[in-house]
mmCIF file of C-alpha atoms in Angstrom:
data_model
loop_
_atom_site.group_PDB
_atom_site.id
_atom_site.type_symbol
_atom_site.label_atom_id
_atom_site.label_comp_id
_atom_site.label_asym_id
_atom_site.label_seq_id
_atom_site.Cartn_x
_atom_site.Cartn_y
_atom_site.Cartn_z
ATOM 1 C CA UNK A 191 -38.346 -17.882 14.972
ATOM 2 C CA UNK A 192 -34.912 -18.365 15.658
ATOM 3 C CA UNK A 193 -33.663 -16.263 17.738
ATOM 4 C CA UNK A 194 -29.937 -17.112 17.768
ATOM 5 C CA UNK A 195 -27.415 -14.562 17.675
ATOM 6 C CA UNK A 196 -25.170 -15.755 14.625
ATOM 7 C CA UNK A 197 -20.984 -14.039 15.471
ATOM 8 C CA UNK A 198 -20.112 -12.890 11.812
ATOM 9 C CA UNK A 199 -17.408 -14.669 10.499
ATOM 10 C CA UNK A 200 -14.490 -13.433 8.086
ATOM 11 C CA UNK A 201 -13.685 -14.593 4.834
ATOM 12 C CA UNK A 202 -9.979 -13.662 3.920
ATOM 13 C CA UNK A 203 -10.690 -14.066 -0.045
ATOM 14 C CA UNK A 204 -13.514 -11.558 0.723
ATOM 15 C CA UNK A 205 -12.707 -8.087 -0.531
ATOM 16 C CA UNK A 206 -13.584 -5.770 2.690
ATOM 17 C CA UNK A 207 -14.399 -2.764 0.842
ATOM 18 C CA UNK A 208 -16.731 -4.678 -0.286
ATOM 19 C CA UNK A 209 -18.542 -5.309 2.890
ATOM 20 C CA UNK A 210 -21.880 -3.167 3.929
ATOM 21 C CA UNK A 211 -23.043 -2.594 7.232
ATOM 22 C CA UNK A 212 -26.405 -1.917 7.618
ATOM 23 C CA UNK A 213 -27.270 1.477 8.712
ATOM 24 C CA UNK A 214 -29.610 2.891 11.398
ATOM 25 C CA UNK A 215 -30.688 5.544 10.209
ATOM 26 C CA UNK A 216 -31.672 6.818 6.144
ATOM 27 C CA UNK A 217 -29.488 9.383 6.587
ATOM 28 C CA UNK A 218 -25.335 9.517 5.414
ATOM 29 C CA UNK A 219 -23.323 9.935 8.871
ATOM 30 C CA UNK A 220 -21.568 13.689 8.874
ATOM 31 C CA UNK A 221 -17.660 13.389 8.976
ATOM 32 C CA UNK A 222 -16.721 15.424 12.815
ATOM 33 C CA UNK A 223 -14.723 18.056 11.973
ATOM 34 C CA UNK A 224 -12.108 19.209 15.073
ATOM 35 C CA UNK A 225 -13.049 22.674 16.465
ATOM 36 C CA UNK A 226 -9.477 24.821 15.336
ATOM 37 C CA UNK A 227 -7.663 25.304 18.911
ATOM 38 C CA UNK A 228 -7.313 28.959 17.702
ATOM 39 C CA UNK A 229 -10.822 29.260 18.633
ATOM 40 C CA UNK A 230 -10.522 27.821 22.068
ATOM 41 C CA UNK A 231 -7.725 30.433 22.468
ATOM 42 C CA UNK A 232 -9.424 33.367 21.165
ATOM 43 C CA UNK A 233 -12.538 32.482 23.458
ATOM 44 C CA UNK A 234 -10.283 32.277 26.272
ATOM 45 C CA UNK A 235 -8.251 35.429 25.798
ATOM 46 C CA UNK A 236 -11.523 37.720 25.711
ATOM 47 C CA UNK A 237 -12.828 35.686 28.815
ATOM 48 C CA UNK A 238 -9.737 36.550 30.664
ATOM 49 C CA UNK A 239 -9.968 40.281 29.485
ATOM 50 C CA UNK A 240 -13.568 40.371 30.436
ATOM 51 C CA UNK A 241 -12.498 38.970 34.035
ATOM 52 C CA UNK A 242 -9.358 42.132 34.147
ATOM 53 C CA UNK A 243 -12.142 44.912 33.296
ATOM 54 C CA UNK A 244 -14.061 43.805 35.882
ATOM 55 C CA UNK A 245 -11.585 43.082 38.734
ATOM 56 C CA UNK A 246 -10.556 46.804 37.882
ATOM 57 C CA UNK A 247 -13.983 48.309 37.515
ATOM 58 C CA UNK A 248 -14.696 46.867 40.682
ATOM 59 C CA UNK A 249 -11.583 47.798 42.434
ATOM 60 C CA UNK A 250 -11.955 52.031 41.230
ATOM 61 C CA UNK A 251 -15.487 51.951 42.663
ATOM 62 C CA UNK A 252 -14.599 50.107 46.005
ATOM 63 C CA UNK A 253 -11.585 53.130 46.237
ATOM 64 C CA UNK A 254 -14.010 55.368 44.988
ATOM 65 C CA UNK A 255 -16.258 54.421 47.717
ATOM 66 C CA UNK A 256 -13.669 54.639 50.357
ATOM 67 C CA UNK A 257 -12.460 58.408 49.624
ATOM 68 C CA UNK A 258 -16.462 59.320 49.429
ATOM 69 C CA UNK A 259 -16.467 57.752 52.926
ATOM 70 C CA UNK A 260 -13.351 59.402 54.359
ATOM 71 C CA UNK A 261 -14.422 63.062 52.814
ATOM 72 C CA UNK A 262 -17.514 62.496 54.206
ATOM 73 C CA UNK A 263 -17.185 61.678 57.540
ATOM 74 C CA UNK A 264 -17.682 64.499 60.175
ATOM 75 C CA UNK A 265 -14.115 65.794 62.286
ATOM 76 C CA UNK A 266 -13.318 64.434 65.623
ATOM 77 C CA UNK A 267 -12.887 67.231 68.470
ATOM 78 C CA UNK A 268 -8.889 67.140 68.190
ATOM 79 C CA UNK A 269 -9.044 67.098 63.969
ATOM 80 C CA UNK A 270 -11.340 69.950 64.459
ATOM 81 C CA UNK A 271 -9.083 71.992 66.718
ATOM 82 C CA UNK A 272 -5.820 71.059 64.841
ATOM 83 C CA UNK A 273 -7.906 72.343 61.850
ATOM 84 C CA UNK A 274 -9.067 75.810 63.620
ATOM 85 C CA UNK A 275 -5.429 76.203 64.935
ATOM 86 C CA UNK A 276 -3.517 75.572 61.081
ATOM 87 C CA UNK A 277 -6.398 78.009 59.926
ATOM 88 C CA UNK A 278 -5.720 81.045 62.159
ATOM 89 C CA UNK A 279 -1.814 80.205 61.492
ATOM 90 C CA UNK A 280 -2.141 80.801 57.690
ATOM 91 C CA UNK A 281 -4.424 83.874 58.323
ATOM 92 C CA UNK A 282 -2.156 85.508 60.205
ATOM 93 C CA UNK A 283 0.986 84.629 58.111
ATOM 94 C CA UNK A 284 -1.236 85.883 55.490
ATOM 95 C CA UNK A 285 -1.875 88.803 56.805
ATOM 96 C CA UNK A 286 1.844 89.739 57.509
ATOM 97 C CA UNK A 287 2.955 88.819 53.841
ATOM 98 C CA UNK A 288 -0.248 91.166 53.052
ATOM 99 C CA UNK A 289 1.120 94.053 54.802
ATOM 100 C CA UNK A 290 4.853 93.439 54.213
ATOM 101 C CA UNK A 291 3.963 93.687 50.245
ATOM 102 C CA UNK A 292 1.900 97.233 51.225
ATOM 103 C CA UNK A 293 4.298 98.702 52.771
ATOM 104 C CA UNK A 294 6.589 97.950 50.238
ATOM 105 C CA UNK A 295 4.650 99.166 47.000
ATOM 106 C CA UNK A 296 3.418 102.469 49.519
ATOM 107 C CA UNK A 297 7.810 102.834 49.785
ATOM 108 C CA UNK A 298 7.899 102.964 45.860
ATOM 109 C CA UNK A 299 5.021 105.051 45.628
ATOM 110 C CA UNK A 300 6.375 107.720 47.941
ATOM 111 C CA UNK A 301 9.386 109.664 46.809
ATOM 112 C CA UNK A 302 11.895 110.525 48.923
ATOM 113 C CA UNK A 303 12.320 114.435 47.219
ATOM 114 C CA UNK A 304 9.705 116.609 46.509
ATOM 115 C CA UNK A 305 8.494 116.993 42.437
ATOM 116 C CA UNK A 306 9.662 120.285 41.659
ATOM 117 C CA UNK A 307 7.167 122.771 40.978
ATOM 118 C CA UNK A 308 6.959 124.068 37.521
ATOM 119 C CA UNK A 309 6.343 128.271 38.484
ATOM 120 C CA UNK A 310 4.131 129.550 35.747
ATOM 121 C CA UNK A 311 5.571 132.315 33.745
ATOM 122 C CA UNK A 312 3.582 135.847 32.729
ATOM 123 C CA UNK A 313 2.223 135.715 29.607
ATOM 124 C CA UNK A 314 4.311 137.858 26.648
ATOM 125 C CA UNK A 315 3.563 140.216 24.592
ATOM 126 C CA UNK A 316 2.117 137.639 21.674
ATOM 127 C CA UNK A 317 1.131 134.953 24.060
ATOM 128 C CA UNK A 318 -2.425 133.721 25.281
ATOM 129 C CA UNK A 319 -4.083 131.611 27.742
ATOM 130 C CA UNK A 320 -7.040 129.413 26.709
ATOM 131 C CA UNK A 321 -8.587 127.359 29.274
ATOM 132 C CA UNK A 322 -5.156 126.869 31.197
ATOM 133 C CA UNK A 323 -3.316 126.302 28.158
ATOM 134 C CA UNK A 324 -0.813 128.341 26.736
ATOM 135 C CA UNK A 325 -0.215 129.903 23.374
ATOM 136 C CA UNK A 326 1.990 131.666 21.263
ATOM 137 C CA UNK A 327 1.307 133.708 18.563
ATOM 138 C CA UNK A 328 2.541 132.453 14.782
ATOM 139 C CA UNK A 329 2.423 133.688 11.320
ATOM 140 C CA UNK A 330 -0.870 132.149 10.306
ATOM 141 C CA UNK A 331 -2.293 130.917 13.626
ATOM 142 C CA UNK A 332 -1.665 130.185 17.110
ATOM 143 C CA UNK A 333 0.928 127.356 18.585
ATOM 144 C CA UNK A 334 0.215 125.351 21.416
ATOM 145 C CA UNK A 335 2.709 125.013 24.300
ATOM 146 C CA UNK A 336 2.322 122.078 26.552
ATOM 147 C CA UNK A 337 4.937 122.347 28.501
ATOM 148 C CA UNK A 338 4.730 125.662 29.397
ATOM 149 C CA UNK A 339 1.523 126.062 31.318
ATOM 150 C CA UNK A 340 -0.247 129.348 32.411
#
């Protein structure tokens, strides 16, 4: 057994597409196709929008979170007192406006002259009075007078 590594040597009269290597494997080697860069990109840009919905998500719950915490938090002695203090200010501006508007619409309501009062005539000769309602004879029935009460 020889065992002597023999360096391949090259023949320039040899044709090299006619040389063979010997092959590993039974199998034809696959050509590598590039991935398209387009893909890279398109990965990338829905990464980054993933990363932007979240960041916001997060951010509208951590507000969230904060107004929940500032709504719910019990007064201090001087908020509680300023509160009390704005409170009985509105009531009692409230309660002015309230009566100013009153008095006004009781002003409108009230005349300052008296109605005059309609005095109720006697009845004629071909007149009636039905139920507090007057009326005057017709040729072929009776007329009703509104107006003209009894």
């Amino acid at each position: 057994m020889d065992r002597k590594r023999h360096e391949p040597t090259y023949n320039p009269e040899q044709d090299l597409k006619q040389l063979e290597f010997q092959r590993r494997y039974g199998r034809q080697a696959r050509e590598a196709k590039g991935i398209s860069p387009w893909i890279y990109i398109a990965v990338g840009a829905a990464l980054l929008v993933a990363i932007a919905m979240g960041l916001i998500e997060w951010n509208a719950r951590r507000q969230a979170a904060a107004m929940t915490r500032e709504l719910t938090r019990p007064m201090t002695a001087q908020e509680q007192a300023d509160f009390n203090a704005e409170m009985d200010r509105q009531a009692r501006q409230l309660q002015a406006e309230t009566a100013a508007e009153v008095a006004a619409v009781q002003q409108t309501i009230q005349l300052d002259r008296l109605l005059p009062v309609q005095e109720r005539r006697p009845l004629d000769a071909e007149e009636r009075c039905i139920e507090g309602r007057r009326f005057q004879k017709i040729q072929g029935g009776w007329r009703d007078l509104p107006n003209d009460p009894c």
